């Protein structure tokens, strides 16, 4: 009996106390106005539920101990009690009131969350789920990406849909889940208020590759976001198939020079003899390209391998595909394949392009059967895309 006495309060304490993951504020660290509302609602409900739980369990434990059968056993039957109108009314009314209150608060908060801003300056981002990756298109900029880039402090509207089965778009730190249904657009809105990197997932079992249907969210300042957009546009607007040499891209120069490190190597822009990038101030040492591989060889190989049918690749004539991610800046991403694959240097990138399905089952990117040598050359070029 003593053991039960000790264990009962301990169990209550364990159930009611926060998780041991004390380093993090909680499972979710809200970083947008919408996530704040959801988080407040969560905490309010949890605290209320904890109070009710402790009260009910406490009374239960008290009653079982206080009124238990004791020795010596009574010689006569103890008083038998049937019904207590006041108590019964109370335990029906109080929970009903709590539920009605929670319902009211939830509905009003959901109403706040679903206020789609009509401000013309709002950035609209189209979110398309497909087995097994996400695609984000930014307003009418023509820019698409597989990681989500957002400016902080700006109201964002997401038009969420799918091309095949039901997926669910979820960035826990930024918003609740929203289904991506084929043939339907679900619209959500939020405003990120903290710069940072957030994790996004698909929250609806959608097939064999569901677990890898991840994406990164990069929330940056308005200025950095515009810069990223221009960098991507420079890639997307690059060489039309007919053009042999890429037309000078004013944006490319501007963006490249605005990037702190002079990462673009002069020798690394093979197809860009006329590119404004070429006369870079000092010949910086090749940062990441594997020794011996000439990026120019990779640039020559990429059109042969047909990479441009799916990818937009800056500096590669005709590489304007938009099925896979735009590869502008690919060497600077620390994760690729929608966040499923680490990208900490040429070796990671090489492993990926040599056999994508091995690293991310269900990926749309095929195994092209590249030889080791071909992969090394292609990676040498891709590593110049900072
Ligand atoms: Cu898409 Cu799970």
Short mmCIF file of C-alpha atoms and ligand atoms in Angstrom, two decimals:
data_model
loop_
_atom_site.label_atom_id
_atom_site.label_comp_id
_atom_site.label_asym_id
_atom_site.label_seq_id
_atom_site.Cartn_x
_atom_site.Cartn_y
_atom_site.Cartn_z
CA UNK A 1 0.00 0.00 0.00
CA UNK A 2 2.78 2.34 0.91
CA UNK A 3 4.30 1.78 -2.51
CA UNK A 4 1.05 2.75 -4.20
CA UNK A 5 0.86 5.84 -2.03
CA UNK A 6 4.31 6.92 -3.18
CA UNK A 7 3.84 5.99 -6.81
CA UNK A 8 0.56 7.78 -7.42
CA UNK A 9 1.72 11.38 -6.87
CA UNK A 10 4.94 10.59 -8.71
CA UNK A 11 2.98 9.46 -11.76
CA UNK A 12 0.94 12.65 -11.69
CA UNK A 13 4.09 14.76 -11.45
CA UNK A 14 5.74 12.91 -14.33
CA UNK A 15 2.70 13.26 -16.56
CA UNK A 16 2.22 16.91 -15.79
CA UNK A 17 5.82 18.12 -15.97
CA UNK A 18 7.39 19.36 -19.21
CA UNK A 19 9.43 16.95 -21.30
CA UNK A 20 13.13 16.50 -20.49
CA UNK A 21 14.06 18.28 -23.73
CA UNK A 22 14.77 21.37 -21.67
CA UNK A 23 17.26 22.80 -24.16
CA UNK A 24 14.42 23.61 -26.54
CA UNK A 25 11.60 25.85 -25.37
CA UNK A 26 9.13 23.22 -26.49
CA UNK A 27 8.52 20.89 -29.40
CA UNK A 28 7.54 23.90 -31.45
CA UNK A 29 9.21 27.30 -31.21
CA UNK A 30 6.72 29.60 -32.93
CA UNK A 31 8.35 31.96 -35.41
CA UNK A 32 5.35 33.50 -37.13
CA UNK A 33 2.17 35.30 -36.15
CA UNK A 34 0.10 32.25 -37.13
CA UNK A 35 2.30 29.85 -35.17
CA UNK A 36 1.98 32.15 -32.15
CA UNK A 37 -1.80 31.87 -32.25
CA UNK A 38 -1.64 28.08 -32.60
CA UNK A 39 0.93 27.82 -29.83
CA UNK A 40 -1.16 29.95 -27.43
CA UNK A 41 -4.17 27.80 -28.14
CA UNK A 42 -2.13 24.66 -27.54
CA UNK A 43 -0.79 25.90 -24.22
CA UNK A 44 -4.17 27.14 -23.05
CA UNK A 45 -5.76 23.78 -23.81
CA UNK A 46 -2.89 21.84 -22.27
CA UNK A 47 -2.92 23.80 -19.01
CA UNK A 48 -6.70 23.50 -18.73
CA UNK A 49 -6.55 19.77 -19.46
CA UNK A 50 -3.77 19.32 -16.91
CA UNK A 51 -5.81 21.02 -14.19
CA UNK A 52 -8.80 18.78 -14.94
CA UNK A 53 -6.59 15.70 -15.09
CA UNK A 54 -4.90 16.38 -11.76
CA UNK A 55 -8.22 17.19 -10.11
CA UNK A 56 -10.01 14.07 -11.36
CA UNK A 57 -7.12 11.70 -10.74
CA UNK A 58 -6.49 13.27 -7.34
CA UNK A 59 -10.11 12.75 -6.26
CA UNK A 60 -10.01 9.20 -7.62
CA UNK A 61 -6.87 8.34 -5.68
CA UNK A 62 -8.15 10.04 -2.55
CA UNK A 63 -11.43 8.14 -2.70
CA UNK A 64 -9.83 4.76 -3.30
CA UNK A 65 -7.58 5.24 -0.29
CA UNK A 66 -9.98 6.98 2.07
CA UNK A 67 -12.89 4.61 1.48
CA UNK A 68 -11.04 1.37 0.95
CA UNK A 69 -12.07 -1.77 2.81
CA UNK A 70 -10.19 -1.96 6.06
CA UNK A 71 -9.69 -4.58 8.69
CA UNK A 72 -11.49 -5.32 10.90
CA UNK A 73 -14.21 -5.93 8.33
CA UNK A 74 -17.53 -4.29 9.23
CA UNK A 75 -20.12 -6.72 10.52
CA UNK A 76 -22.91 -4.93 8.69
CA UNK A 77 -23.19 -3.52 5.17
CA UNK A 78 -22.08 0.15 5.11
CA UNK A 79 -24.64 2.80 3.97
CA UNK A 80 -25.48 2.49 0.24
CA UNK A 81 -25.82 5.85 -1.56
CA UNK A 82 -27.71 6.30 -4.83
CA UNK A 83 -27.56 9.51 -6.78
CA UNK A 84 -26.77 13.08 -5.81
CA UNK A 85 -28.54 15.62 -7.97
CA UNK A 86 -26.29 18.51 -7.09
CA UNK A 87 -23.10 16.58 -7.88
CA UNK A 88 -24.50 15.16 -11.10
CA UNK A 89 -25.60 18.57 -12.38
CA UNK A 90 -22.17 19.90 -11.51
CA UNK A 91 -20.16 17.25 -13.31
CA UNK A 92 -22.32 17.58 -16.39
CA UNK A 93 -22.33 21.38 -16.46
CA UNK A 94 -18.69 22.17 -15.71
CA UNK A 95 -17.21 20.01 -18.50
CA UNK A 96 -19.88 21.29 -20.92
CA UNK A 97 -18.94 24.88 -20.10
CA UNK A 98 -15.23 24.12 -20.53
CA UNK A 99 -15.89 22.50 -23.91
CA UNK A 100 -18.09 25.36 -25.10
CA UNK A 101 -15.40 27.83 -24.00
CA UNK A 102 -12.64 25.93 -25.80
CA UNK A 103 -14.81 25.65 -28.90
CA UNK A 104 -15.51 29.39 -28.91
CA UNK A 105 -11.86 30.34 -28.44
CA UNK A 106 -10.72 27.88 -31.11
CA UNK A 107 -13.25 29.08 -33.67
CA UNK A 108 -12.34 32.71 -33.09
CA UNK A 109 -8.59 31.97 -33.37
CA UNK A 110 -9.13 29.90 -36.51
CA UNK A 111 -11.07 32.85 -37.88
CA UNK A 112 -8.06 35.13 -37.22
CA UNK A 113 -5.74 32.64 -38.88
CA UNK A 114 -7.78 32.37 -42.04
CA UNK A 115 -7.93 36.13 -42.72
CA UNK A 116 -6.22 36.21 -46.10
CA UNK A 117 -4.67 39.66 -46.63
CA UNK A 118 -5.93 41.54 -49.66
CA UNK A 119 -2.97 43.93 -49.73
CA UNK A 120 -1.57 43.90 -53.29
CA UNK A 121 1.99 43.87 -51.90
CA UNK A 122 1.42 40.49 -50.31
CA UNK A 123 3.75 37.86 -51.69
CA UNK A 124 1.88 34.88 -53.11
CA UNK A 125 3.75 31.59 -53.10
CA UNK A 126 2.32 28.61 -54.96
CA UNK A 127 3.05 25.36 -53.18
CA UNK A 128 2.76 22.18 -55.23
CA UNK A 129 3.22 18.76 -53.71
CA UNK A 130 4.04 15.78 -55.85
CA UNK A 131 5.49 12.38 -55.10
CA UNK A 132 7.94 13.08 -53.50
CA UNK A 133 8.97 16.67 -53.46
CA UNK A 134 7.67 20.16 -53.00
CA UNK A 135 7.83 23.00 -55.47
CA UNK A 136 7.50 26.63 -54.55
CA UNK A 137 6.78 29.35 -57.12
CA UNK A 138 7.16 32.97 -56.10
CA UNK A 139 4.47 35.36 -57.34
CA UNK A 140 4.93 36.14 -61.00
CA UNK A 141 8.72 36.22 -60.76
CA UNK A 142 9.03 32.95 -62.68
CA UNK A 143 11.28 31.64 -59.92
CA UNK A 144 10.73 28.13 -58.61
CA UNK A 145 12.53 26.26 -55.89
CA UNK A 146 12.32 23.08 -53.85
CA UNK A 147 13.36 24.74 -50.65
CA UNK A 148 11.15 27.50 -49.40
CA UNK A 149 12.66 30.97 -49.21
CA UNK A 150 10.67 33.64 -47.43
CA UNK A 151 11.20 37.22 -46.30
CA UNK A 152 10.44 37.95 -42.64
CA UNK A 153 7.97 40.64 -41.67
CA UNK A 154 6.00 40.35 -44.91
CA UNK A 155 2.54 38.83 -45.10
CA UNK A 156 2.76 35.69 -47.20
CA UNK A 157 -0.08 33.83 -48.87
CA UNK A 158 0.41 30.19 -49.80
CA UNK A 159 -1.72 28.54 -52.47
CA UNK A 160 -1.31 24.87 -51.70
CA UNK A 161 -2.14 22.12 -54.18
CA UNK A 162 -0.94 18.76 -55.44
CA UNK A 163 -0.46 17.13 -58.83
CA UNK A 164 -1.03 13.53 -57.78
CA UNK A 165 -2.16 12.33 -54.34
CA UNK A 166 -2.97 14.11 -51.08
CA UNK A 167 0.05 15.58 -49.34
CA UNK A 168 0.16 17.91 -46.37
CA UNK A 169 2.28 21.03 -46.16
CA UNK A 170 3.63 21.57 -42.67
CA UNK A 171 6.29 23.81 -41.15
CA UNK A 172 5.63 23.32 -37.43
CA UNK A 173 7.46 26.48 -36.37
CA UNK A 174 5.56 28.61 -38.85
CA UNK A 175 2.07 27.22 -39.25
CA UNK A 176 -0.27 24.26 -38.79
CA UNK A 177 -0.66 21.59 -41.40
CA UNK A 178 -2.63 22.22 -44.54
CA UNK A 179 -3.62 19.50 -47.00
CA UNK A 180 -2.34 19.66 -50.57
CA UNK A 181 -5.16 18.14 -52.59
CA UNK A 182 -5.07 17.45 -56.32
CA UNK A 183 -7.50 19.69 -58.19
CA UNK A 184 -8.00 22.07 -55.30
CA UNK A 185 -6.17 25.07 -53.89
CA UNK A 186 -6.04 25.50 -50.12
CA UNK A 187 -4.94 28.94 -49.08
CA UNK A 188 -3.13 29.85 -45.88
CA UNK A 189 -1.35 32.95 -44.72
CA UNK A 190 1.28 33.85 -42.16
CA UNK A 191 4.02 36.34 -41.51
CA UNK A 192 7.36 34.96 -40.33
CA UNK A 193 8.81 37.13 -37.59
CA UNK A 194 12.18 35.50 -36.92
CA UNK A 195 14.91 34.94 -39.48
CA UNK A 196 16.24 31.42 -39.42
CA UNK A 197 16.08 28.00 -40.93
CA UNK A 198 13.03 25.87 -40.33
CA UNK A 199 12.13 22.31 -41.13
CA UNK A 200 9.18 21.49 -43.35
CA UNK A 201 7.65 18.08 -43.90
CA UNK A 202 4.89 16.31 -45.73
CA UNK A 203 2.42 15.36 -43.01
CA UNK A 204 0.21 12.98 -44.97
CA UNK A 205 1.24 9.44 -45.84
CA UNK A 206 1.50 9.71 -49.62
CA UNK A 207 3.54 6.73 -50.78
CA UNK A 208 6.88 5.01 -50.45
CA UNK A 209 8.89 8.24 -50.46
CA UNK A 210 6.70 10.08 -47.95
CA UNK A 211 9.37 10.06 -45.23
CA UNK A 212 11.81 11.88 -47.51
CA UNK A 213 9.35 14.52 -48.69
CA UNK A 214 11.08 17.19 -46.67
CA UNK A 215 12.06 20.76 -47.34
CA UNK A 216 14.00 23.54 -45.72
CA UNK A 217 12.59 26.96 -45.06
CA UNK A 218 14.96 29.87 -45.11
CA UNK A 219 13.50 32.99 -43.58
CA UNK A 220 15.69 36.00 -44.35
CA UNK A 221 15.41 39.77 -44.41
CA UNK A 222 13.44 41.41 -47.19
CA UNK A 223 16.69 42.60 -48.83
CA UNK A 224 18.33 39.18 -48.75
CA UNK A 225 15.17 37.64 -50.14
CA UNK A 226 15.11 40.06 -53.08
CA UNK A 227 18.75 39.29 -53.69
CA UNK A 228 18.05 35.57 -53.73
CA UNK A 229 15.13 36.11 -56.08
CA UNK A 230 17.33 38.06 -58.48
CA UNK A 231 20.01 35.40 -58.34
CA UNK A 232 17.42 32.77 -59.21
CA UNK A 233 15.95 34.92 -61.97
CA UNK A 234 19.38 35.37 -63.46
CA UNK A 235 19.59 31.59 -63.62
CA UNK A 236 16.08 31.12 -64.95
CA UNK A 237 16.39 33.86 -67.55
CA UNK A 238 19.77 32.60 -68.73
CA UNK A 239 20.58 31.37 -72.21
CA UNK A 240 17.65 30.71 -74.45
CA UNK A 241 18.17 27.42 -76.30
CA UNK A 242 19.01 29.19 -79.57
CA UNK A 243 21.60 31.51 -78.09
CA UNK A 244 25.11 30.11 -78.23
CA UNK A 245 26.73 32.48 -75.78
CA UNK A 246 24.73 33.67 -72.81
CA UNK A 247 23.71 37.28 -73.05
CA UNK A 248 25.34 39.35 -70.33
CA UNK A 249 23.09 39.28 -67.31
CA UNK A 250 23.25 42.58 -65.48
CA UNK A 251 21.79 40.87 -62.44
CA UNK A 252 24.42 38.16 -62.32
CA UNK A 253 27.16 40.70 -61.94
CA UNK A 254 25.31 42.75 -59.41
CA UNK A 255 24.43 39.78 -57.26
CA UNK A 256 27.80 38.12 -57.55
CA UNK A 257 29.62 41.23 -56.46
CA UNK A 258 27.19 41.70 -53.59
CA UNK A 259 28.01 38.27 -52.23
CA UNK A 260 30.72 38.73 -49.59
CA UNK A 261 33.19 36.07 -50.74
CA UNK A 262 34.47 36.28 -54.30
CA UNK A 263 33.44 32.68 -54.68
CA UNK A 264 32.95 32.75 -58.42
CA UNK A 265 36.20 31.67 -59.93
CA UNK A 266 37.27 33.33 -63.17
CA UNK A 267 38.17 30.02 -64.74
CA UNK A 268 34.96 28.56 -63.47
CA UNK A 269 32.65 30.36 -65.87
CA UNK A 270 33.41 28.30 -68.92
CA UNK A 271 30.50 29.17 -71.16
CA UNK A 272 30.60 32.76 -70.04
CA UNK A 273 33.40 34.42 -71.91
CA UNK A 274 31.38 37.59 -72.10
CA UNK A 275 29.98 37.28 -68.61
CA UNK A 276 30.48 40.23 -66.30
CA UNK A 277 31.62 37.71 -63.74
CA UNK A 278 34.82 36.93 -65.63
CA UNK A 279 36.93 39.98 -64.78
CA UNK A 280 36.78 39.27 -61.06
CA UNK A 281 39.34 41.28 -59.09
CA UNK A 282 41.82 38.65 -57.91
CA UNK A 283 42.02 35.04 -59.02
CA UNK A 284 40.67 33.48 -55.85
CA UNK A 285 41.92 29.97 -55.12
CA UNK A 286 39.41 27.36 -56.25
CA UNK A 287 37.46 26.77 -53.06
CA UNK A 288 35.67 23.48 -53.35
CA UNK A 289 36.23 21.87 -56.73
CA UNK A 290 37.97 18.52 -56.48
CA UNK A 291 41.57 18.73 -57.53
CA UNK A 292 42.18 17.90 -61.15
CA UNK A 293 38.62 18.34 -62.39
CA UNK A 294 38.04 21.24 -64.68
CA UNK A 295 34.64 22.89 -64.26
CA UNK A 296 34.65 23.64 -67.99
CA UNK A 297 34.62 19.90 -68.74
CA UNK A 298 31.59 19.56 -66.51
CA UNK A 299 29.86 22.44 -68.25
CA UNK A 300 30.41 20.72 -71.56
CA UNK A 301 29.12 17.43 -70.24
CA UNK A 302 25.92 18.72 -68.63
CA UNK A 303 24.04 19.39 -71.90
CA UNK A 304 25.02 15.92 -73.18
CA UNK A 305 23.54 14.30 -70.11
CA UNK A 306 20.30 16.21 -70.49
CA UNK A 307 20.34 17.72 -66.98
CA UNK A 308 18.81 20.90 -68.40
CA UNK A 309 15.57 19.14 -69.33
CA UNK A 310 14.65 19.15 -65.66
CA UNK A 311 16.91 21.79 -64.13
CA UNK A 312 17.62 25.42 -64.73
CA UNK A 313 21.40 25.68 -64.52
CA UNK A 314 23.09 29.08 -64.70
CA UNK A 315 25.74 29.25 -67.40
CA UNK A 316 24.52 26.18 -69.29
CA UNK A 317 22.84 27.07 -72.59
CA UNK A 318 19.40 25.52 -72.89
CA UNK A 319 19.28 24.37 -69.28
CA UNK A 320 15.93 25.92 -68.42
CA UNK A 321 13.93 22.96 -67.10
CA UNK A 322 11.65 23.46 -64.16
CA UNK A 323 10.76 19.92 -63.13
CA UNK A 324 13.64 19.71 -60.67
CA UNK A 325 15.13 22.52 -58.60
CA UNK A 326 16.90 25.51 -60.10
CA UNK A 327 20.59 24.84 -59.44
CA UNK A 328 21.59 28.48 -58.98
CA UNK A 329 23.43 28.51 -55.67
CA UNK A 330 23.35 24.72 -55.28
CA UNK A 331 26.89 24.62 -53.90
CA UNK A 332 25.84 26.88 -51.03
CA UNK A 333 22.98 24.67 -49.88
CA UNK A 334 23.90 22.46 -46.98
CA UNK A 335 21.11 20.05 -47.82
CA UNK A 336 19.71 19.08 -51.19
CA UNK A 337 16.87 16.91 -52.48
CA UNK A 338 14.39 18.93 -50.48
CA UNK A 339 16.48 18.56 -47.34
CA UNK A 340 16.68 14.77 -47.51
CA UNK A 341 20.36 14.62 -48.49
CA UNK A 342 23.29 16.42 -46.84
CA UNK A 343 25.46 18.52 -49.12
CA UNK A 344 28.69 19.36 -47.34
CA UNK A 345 30.97 19.41 -50.32
CA UNK A 346 31.73 17.88 -53.70
CA UNK A 347 31.75 14.32 -52.39
CA UNK A 348 28.17 14.55 -51.17
CA UNK A 349 27.01 16.11 -54.42
CA UNK A 350 28.81 13.45 -56.42
CA UNK A 351 27.31 10.61 -54.42
CA UNK A 352 23.91 12.13 -55.04
CA UNK A 353 24.14 12.60 -58.82
CA UNK A 354 25.65 9.16 -59.32
CA UNK A 355 22.67 7.40 -57.76
CA UNK A 356 19.86 9.64 -56.50
CA UNK A 357 17.31 6.89 -55.72
CA UNK A 358 19.85 5.23 -53.42
CA UNK A 359 19.99 8.36 -51.24
CA UNK A 360 16.35 9.36 -51.50
CA UNK A 361 14.02 6.51 -52.40
CA UNK A 362 11.17 7.70 -54.56
CA UNK A 363 12.97 10.76 -55.89
CA UNK A 364 12.01 11.95 -59.35
CA UNK A 365 15.69 12.33 -60.22
CA UNK A 366 16.81 9.29 -62.20
CA UNK A 367 20.09 7.44 -62.03
CA UNK A 368 21.76 8.57 -65.26
CA UNK A 369 24.48 5.97 -64.98
CA UNK A 370 27.24 8.57 -64.79
CA UNK A 371 30.77 7.25 -64.61
CA UNK A 372 32.94 8.34 -61.72
CA UNK A 373 34.88 10.62 -64.06
CA UNK A 374 31.75 12.21 -65.52
CA UNK A 375 30.29 12.80 -62.08
CA UNK A 376 33.53 14.41 -60.88
CA UNK A 377 33.51 16.81 -63.82
CA UNK A 378 29.85 17.73 -63.45
CA UNK A 379 30.29 18.29 -59.73
CA UNK A 380 33.31 20.49 -60.44
CA UNK A 381 31.00 22.74 -62.43
CA UNK A 382 28.11 22.59 -59.96
CA UNK A 383 30.49 23.57 -57.17
CA UNK A 384 31.02 26.90 -58.95
CA UNK A 385 27.32 27.72 -58.47
CA UNK A 386 27.57 29.37 -55.10
CU1 LIG B 1 3.75 13.76 -49.60
CU2 LIG B 1 3.70 12.48 -47.65
#
